[in-house]
Coordinates of C-alpha atoms and ligand atoms in Angstrom, one line a residue:
X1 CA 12.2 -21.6 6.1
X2 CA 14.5 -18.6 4.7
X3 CA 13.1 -18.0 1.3
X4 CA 15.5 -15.9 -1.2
X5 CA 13.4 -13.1 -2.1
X6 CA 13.6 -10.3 -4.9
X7 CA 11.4 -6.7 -3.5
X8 CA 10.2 -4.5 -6.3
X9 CA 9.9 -1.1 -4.8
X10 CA 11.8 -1.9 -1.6
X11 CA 13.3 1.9 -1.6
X12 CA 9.4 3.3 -1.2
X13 CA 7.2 3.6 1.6
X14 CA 5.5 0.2 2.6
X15 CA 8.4 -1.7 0.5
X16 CA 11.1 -0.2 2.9
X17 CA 8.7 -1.5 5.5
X18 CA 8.4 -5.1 4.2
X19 CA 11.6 -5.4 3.0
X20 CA 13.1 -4.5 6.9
X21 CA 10.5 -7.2 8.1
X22 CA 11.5 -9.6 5.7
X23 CA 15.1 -9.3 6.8
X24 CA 14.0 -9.9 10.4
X25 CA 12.8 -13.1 10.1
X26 CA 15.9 -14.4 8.7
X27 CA 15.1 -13.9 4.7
X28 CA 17.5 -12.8 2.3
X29 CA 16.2 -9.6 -0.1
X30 CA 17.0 -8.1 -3.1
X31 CA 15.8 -4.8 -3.6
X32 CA 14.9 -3.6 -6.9
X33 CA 14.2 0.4 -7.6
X34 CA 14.6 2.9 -10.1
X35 CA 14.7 5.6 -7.3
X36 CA 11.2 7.2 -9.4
X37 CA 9.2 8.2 -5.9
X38 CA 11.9 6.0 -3.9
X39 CA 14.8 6.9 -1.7
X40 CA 18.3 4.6 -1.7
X41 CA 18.8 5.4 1.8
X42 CA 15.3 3.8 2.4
X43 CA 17.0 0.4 2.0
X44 CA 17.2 -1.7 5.1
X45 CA 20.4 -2.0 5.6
X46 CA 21.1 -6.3 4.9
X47 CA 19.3 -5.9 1.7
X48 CA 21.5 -6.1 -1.7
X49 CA 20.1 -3.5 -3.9
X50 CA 19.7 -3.1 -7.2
X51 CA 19.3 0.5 -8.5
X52 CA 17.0 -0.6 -12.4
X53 CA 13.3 -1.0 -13.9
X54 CA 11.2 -3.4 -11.7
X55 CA 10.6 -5.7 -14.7
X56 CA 14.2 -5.3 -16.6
X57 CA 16.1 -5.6 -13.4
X58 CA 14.2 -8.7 -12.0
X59 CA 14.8 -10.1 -15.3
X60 CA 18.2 -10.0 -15.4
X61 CA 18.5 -11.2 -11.8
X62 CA 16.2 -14.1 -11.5
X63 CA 18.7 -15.9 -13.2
X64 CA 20.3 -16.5 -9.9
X65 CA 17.8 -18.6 -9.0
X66 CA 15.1 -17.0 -6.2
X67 CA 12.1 -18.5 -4.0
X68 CA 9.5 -15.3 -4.8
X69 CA 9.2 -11.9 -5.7
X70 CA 7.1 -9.2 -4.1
X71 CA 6.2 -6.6 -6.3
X72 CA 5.5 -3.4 -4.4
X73 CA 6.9 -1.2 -7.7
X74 CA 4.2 1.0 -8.8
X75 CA 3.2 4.7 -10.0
X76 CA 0.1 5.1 -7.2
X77 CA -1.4 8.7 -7.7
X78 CA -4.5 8.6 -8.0
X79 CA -5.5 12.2 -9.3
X80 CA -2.2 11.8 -11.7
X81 CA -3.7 8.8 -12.7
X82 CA -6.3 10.5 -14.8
X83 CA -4.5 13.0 -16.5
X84 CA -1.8 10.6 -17.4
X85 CA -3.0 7.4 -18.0
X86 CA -0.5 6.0 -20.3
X87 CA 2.0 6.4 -17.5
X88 CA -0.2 3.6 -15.7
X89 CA -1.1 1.4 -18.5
X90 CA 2.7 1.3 -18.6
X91 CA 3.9 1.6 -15.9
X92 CA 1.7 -0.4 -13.9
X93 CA 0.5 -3.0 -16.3
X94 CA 3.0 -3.2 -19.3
X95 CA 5.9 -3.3 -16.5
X96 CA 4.3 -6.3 -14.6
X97 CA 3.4 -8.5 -17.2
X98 CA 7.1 -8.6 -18.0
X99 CA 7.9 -9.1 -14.9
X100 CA 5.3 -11.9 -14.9
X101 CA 7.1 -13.3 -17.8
X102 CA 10.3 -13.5 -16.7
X103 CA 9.3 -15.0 -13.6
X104 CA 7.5 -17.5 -15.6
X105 CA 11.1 -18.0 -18.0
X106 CA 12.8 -18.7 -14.8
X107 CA 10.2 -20.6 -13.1
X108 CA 10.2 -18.7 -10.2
X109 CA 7.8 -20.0 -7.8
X110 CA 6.3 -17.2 -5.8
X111 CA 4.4 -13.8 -6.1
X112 CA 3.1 -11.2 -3.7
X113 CA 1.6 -8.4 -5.3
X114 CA 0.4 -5.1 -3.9
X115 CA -3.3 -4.6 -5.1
X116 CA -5.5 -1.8 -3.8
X117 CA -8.9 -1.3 -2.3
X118 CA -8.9 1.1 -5.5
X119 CA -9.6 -1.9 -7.8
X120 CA -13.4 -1.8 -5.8
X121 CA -14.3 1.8 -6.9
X122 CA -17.6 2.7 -5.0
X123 CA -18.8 -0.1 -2.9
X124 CA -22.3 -1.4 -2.5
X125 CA -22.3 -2.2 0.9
X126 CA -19.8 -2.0 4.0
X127 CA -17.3 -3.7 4.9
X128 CA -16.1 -4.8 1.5
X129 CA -15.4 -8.3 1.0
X130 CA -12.9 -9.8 -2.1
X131 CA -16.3 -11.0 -3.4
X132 CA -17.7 -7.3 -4.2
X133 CA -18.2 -6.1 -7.7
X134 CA -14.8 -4.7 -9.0
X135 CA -15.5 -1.0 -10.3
X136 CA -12.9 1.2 -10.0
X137 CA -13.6 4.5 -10.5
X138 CA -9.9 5.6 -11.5
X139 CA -6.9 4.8 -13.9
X140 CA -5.1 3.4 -10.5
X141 CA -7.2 1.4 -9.5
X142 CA -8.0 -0.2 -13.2
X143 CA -4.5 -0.8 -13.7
X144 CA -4.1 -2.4 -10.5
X145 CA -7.2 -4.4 -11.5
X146 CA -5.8 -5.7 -14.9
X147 CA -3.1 -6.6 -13.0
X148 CA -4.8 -8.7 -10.7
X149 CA -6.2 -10.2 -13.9
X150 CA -2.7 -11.1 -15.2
X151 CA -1.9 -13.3 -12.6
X152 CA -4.8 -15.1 -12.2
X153 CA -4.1 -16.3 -15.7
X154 CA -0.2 -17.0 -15.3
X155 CA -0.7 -18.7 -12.1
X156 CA -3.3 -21.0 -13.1
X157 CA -1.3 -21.2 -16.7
X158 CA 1.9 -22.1 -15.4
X159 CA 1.7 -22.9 -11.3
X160 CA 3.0 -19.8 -10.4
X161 CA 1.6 -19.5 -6.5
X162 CA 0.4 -15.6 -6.2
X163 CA -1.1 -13.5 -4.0
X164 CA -2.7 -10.3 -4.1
X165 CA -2.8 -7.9 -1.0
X166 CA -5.7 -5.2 -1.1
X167 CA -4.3 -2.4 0.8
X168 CA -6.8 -0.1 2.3
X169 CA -5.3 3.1 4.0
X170 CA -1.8 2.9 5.0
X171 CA -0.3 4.6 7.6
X172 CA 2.2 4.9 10.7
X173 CA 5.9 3.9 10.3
X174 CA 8.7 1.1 11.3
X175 CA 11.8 2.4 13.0
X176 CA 13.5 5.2 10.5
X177 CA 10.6 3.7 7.5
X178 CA 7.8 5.7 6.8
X179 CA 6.1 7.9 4.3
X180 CA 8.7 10.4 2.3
X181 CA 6.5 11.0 -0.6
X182 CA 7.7 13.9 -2.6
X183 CA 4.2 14.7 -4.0
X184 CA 2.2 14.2 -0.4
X185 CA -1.2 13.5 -0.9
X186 CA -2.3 11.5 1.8
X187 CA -4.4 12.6 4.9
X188 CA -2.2 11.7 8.0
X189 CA 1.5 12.9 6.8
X190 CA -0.4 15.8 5.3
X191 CA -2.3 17.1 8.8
X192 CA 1.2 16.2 10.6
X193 CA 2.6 19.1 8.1
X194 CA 0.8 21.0 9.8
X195 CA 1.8 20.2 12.9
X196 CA 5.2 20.2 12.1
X197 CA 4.6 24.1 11.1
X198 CA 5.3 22.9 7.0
X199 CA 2.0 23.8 6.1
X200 CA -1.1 26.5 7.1
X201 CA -4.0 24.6 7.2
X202 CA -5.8 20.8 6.0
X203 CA -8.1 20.7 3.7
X204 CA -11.1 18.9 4.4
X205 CA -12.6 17.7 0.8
X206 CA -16.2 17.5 1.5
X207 CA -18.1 18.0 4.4
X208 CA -21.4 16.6 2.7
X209 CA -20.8 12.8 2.4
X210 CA -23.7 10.8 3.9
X211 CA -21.6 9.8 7.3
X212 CA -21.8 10.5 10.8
X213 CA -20.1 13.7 10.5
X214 CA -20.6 14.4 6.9
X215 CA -16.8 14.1 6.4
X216 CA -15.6 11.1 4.3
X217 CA -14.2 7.3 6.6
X218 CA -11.7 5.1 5.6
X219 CA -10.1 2.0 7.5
X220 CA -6.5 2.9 8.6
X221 CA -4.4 0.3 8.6
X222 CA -0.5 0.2 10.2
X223 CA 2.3 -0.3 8.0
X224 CA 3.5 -2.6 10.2
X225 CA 0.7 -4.9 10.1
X226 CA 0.3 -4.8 6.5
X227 CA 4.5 -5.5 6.4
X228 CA 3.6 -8.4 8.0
X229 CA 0.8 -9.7 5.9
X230 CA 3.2 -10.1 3.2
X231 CA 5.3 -12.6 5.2
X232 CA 2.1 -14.8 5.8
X233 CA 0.9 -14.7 2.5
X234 CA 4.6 -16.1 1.3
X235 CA 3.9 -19.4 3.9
X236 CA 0.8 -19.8 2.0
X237 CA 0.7 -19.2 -1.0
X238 CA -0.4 -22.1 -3.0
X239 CA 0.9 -23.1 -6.7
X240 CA -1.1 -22.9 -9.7
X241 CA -3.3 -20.4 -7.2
X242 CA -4.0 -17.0 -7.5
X243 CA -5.7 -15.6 -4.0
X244 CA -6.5 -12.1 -3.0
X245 CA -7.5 -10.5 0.4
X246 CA -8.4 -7.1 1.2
X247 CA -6.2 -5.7 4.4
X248 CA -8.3 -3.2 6.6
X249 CA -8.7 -3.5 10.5
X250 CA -12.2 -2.9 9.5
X251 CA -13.1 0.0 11.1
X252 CA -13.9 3.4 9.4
X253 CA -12.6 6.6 10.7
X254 CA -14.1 9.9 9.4
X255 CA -11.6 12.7 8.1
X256 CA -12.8 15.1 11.0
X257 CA -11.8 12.4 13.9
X258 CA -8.4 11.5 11.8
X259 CA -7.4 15.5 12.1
X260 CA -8.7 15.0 15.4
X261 CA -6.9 12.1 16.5
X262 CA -3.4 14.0 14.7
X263 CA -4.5 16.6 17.5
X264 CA -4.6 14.7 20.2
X265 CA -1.4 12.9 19.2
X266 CA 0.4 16.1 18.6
X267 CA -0.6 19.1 21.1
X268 CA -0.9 21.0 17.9
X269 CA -4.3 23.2 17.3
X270 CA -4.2 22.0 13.1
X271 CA -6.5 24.3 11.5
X272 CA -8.9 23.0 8.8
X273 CA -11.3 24.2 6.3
X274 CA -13.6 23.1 4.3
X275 CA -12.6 22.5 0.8
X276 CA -14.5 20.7 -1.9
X277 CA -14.9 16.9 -2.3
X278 CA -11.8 15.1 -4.3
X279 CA -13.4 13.9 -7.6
X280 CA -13.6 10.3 -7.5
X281 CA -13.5 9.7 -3.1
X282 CA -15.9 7.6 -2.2
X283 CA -17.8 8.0 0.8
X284 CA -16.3 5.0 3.0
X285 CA -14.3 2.6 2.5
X286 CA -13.6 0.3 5.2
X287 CA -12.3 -3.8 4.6
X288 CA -13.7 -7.3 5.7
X289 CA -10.6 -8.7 6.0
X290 CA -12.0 -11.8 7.4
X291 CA -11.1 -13.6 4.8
X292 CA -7.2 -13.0 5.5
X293 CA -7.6 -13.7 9.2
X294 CA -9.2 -16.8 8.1
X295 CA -7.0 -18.3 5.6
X296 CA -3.6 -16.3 6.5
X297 CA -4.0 -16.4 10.0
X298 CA -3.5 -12.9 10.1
X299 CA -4.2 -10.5 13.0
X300 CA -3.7 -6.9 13.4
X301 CA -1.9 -5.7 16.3
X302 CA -1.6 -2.3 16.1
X303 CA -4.8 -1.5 14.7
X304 CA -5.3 1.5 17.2
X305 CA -6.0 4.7 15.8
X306 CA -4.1 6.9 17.8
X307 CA -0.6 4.2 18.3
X308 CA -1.1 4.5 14.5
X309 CA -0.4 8.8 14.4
X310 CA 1.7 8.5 17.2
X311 CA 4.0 6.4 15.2
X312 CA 3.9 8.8 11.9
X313 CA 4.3 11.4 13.9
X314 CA 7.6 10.4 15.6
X315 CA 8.9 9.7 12.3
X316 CA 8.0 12.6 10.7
X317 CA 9.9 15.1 13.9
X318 CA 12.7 12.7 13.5
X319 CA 13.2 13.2 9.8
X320 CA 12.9 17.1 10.3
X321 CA 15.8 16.9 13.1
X322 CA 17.8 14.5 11.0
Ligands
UFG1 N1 -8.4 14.1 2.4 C1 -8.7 15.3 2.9 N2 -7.7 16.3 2.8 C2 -6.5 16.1 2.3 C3 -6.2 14.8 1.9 C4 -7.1 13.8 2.0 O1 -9.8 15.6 3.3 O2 -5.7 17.0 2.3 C5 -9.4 13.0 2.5 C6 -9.7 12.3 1.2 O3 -10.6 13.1 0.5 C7 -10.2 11.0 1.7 C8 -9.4 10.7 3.0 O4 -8.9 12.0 3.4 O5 -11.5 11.0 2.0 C9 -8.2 9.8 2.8 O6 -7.5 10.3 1.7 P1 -6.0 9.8 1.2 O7 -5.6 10.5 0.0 O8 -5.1 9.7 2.4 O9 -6.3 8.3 0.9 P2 -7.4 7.7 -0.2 O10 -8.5 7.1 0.6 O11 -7.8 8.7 -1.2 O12 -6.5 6.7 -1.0 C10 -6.1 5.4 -0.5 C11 -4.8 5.0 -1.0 C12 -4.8 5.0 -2.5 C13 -6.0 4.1 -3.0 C14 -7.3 4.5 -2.3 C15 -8.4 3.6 -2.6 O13 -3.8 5.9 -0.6 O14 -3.6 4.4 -3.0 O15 -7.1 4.6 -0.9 O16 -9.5 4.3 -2.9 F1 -6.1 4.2 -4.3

């Protein structure tokens, strides 16, 4: 069934992604951005968009009457995060609730949110399920938390039918999608840099962690498969429900074999040094997503390590010949 859809965030990195999915499948989108971290020319071409605030915009358009919104429209830097917290409180939490409430004035019927394995903090034990403790260890991740909370209440409060997508690591691209962050942060696109000749060296933050290699593992998941998660969780979400799944392929790779890996993929020597841990990293993170393969029917398909560089790394060559 064609749903008519409204994407918060659709001009960012994994909403550029979904939104271009979305359209694939025969849906019609609405993309809402205020062009913060996002770029216009990131909009799938099909999608109407809407340059405004995530909640103010939505607002004013969900008049038109819409089957769902996914809300990909976030401030996500962690280290930022705890220097200025108000700018998640708000940002984060203050802008979603209104968005909740408008969705709940027009009766709109359907939410995908982007939640975070950031909302679990340090995890007891490996692979984390959606029934872990909930600790997070940063602003981020509490906002995205409260969140969470929100729409358990206004979905069972007024039959809204949510879901909640725990995104472990993202990574690869989709076509001309894929990471543009201005402020880069993030392993892979950081270690292509190099590559690329845009930066000296990676840092490696910690070579101490109690791992295989002493170097901190996360689960790598591709854009792509993550993209489509969002699709499945639309056929089923359920009103007056609020579900959540965590989206990992649910294995760990350390840092060491990720800058490894980027050199295999690249032909590029990448020199690293040892740097100090990141306050706040945990050791690993890696996902059960059993639970969304389960329920969603949801399988990864590109959950290979080295298909997952190869793909940011033909994205990132093309955007430096573009
Ligand atoms: N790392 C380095 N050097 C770098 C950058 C990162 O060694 O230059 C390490 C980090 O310390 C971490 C791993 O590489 O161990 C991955 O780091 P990323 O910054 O790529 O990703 P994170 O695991 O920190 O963050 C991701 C999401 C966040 C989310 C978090 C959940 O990007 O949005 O998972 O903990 F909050």
């Amino acid at each position: 069934m064609a749903l008519k859809l409204i994407v918060t965030g659709g001009a960012g990195y994994v909403g550029s992604v979904c939104t271009a999915r979305l359209l694939e499948a025969g849906h019609e989108v609405v993309v809402v951005d205020d062009l913060s971290t996002g770029h216009a020319d990131a909009v799938p071409d099909g999608a109407r968009f809407v340059e405004g605030d995530a909640a103010e915009a939505t607002a004013s358009l969900l008049g038109e009457g819409f089957d769902g919104v996914l809300h990909f429209a976030a401030k996500s830097l962690v280290g930022e995060s705890m220097t200025d917290p108000a700018k998640y409180w708000h940002g984060n939490v203050i802008t979603s609730i209104r968005l909740l409430d408008a969705m709940r004035d027009h009766g709109t019927p359907r939410l995908v949110f982007s939640s975070t394995a950031a909302t679990y903090g340090e995890p007891e034990s490996s692979p984390i399920k959606e029934t872990s403790p909930t600790r997070p260890t940063n602003t981020y991740g509490a906002s995205k938390l409260a969140i969470d909370h929100a729409i358990t209440s206004y979905a069972r409060a007024h039959g809204l039918a949510a879901v909640s997508l725990r995104y472990f690591n993202v990574a690869g691209a989709y076509g001309s999608y894929g990471e543009r962050h201005t402020t880069e942060t993030h392993l892979i696109p950081l270690v292509l840099q190099v590559a690329s000749g845009n930066r000296e060296d990676v840092k490696i933050f910690g070579d101490d962690y109690p791992t295989d290699d002493g170097t901190a593992v996360r689960d790598y998941i591709h854009v792509v498969d993550l993209a489509d998660a969002h699709l499945l969780a639309l056929q089923h979400a359920v009103a007056g429900e609020h579900r959540v799944y965590n989206l990992g392929n649910g294995t760990g790779f350390s840092v060491q074999q990720v800058i490894e890996t980027c050199r295999e993929v690249t032909g590029h020597p990448i020199p690293a040094a040892v740097a100090p841990r990141r306050a706040g990293d945990p050791a690993v993170l890696v996902a059960s997503s059993d639970r969304a393969r389960e329920e969603l029917g949801w399988k990864p398909e590109r959950a290979d390590l080295t298909g997952i560089v190869a793909d940011a790394w033909r994205f990132a060559q093309e955007r430096r010949n573009a």
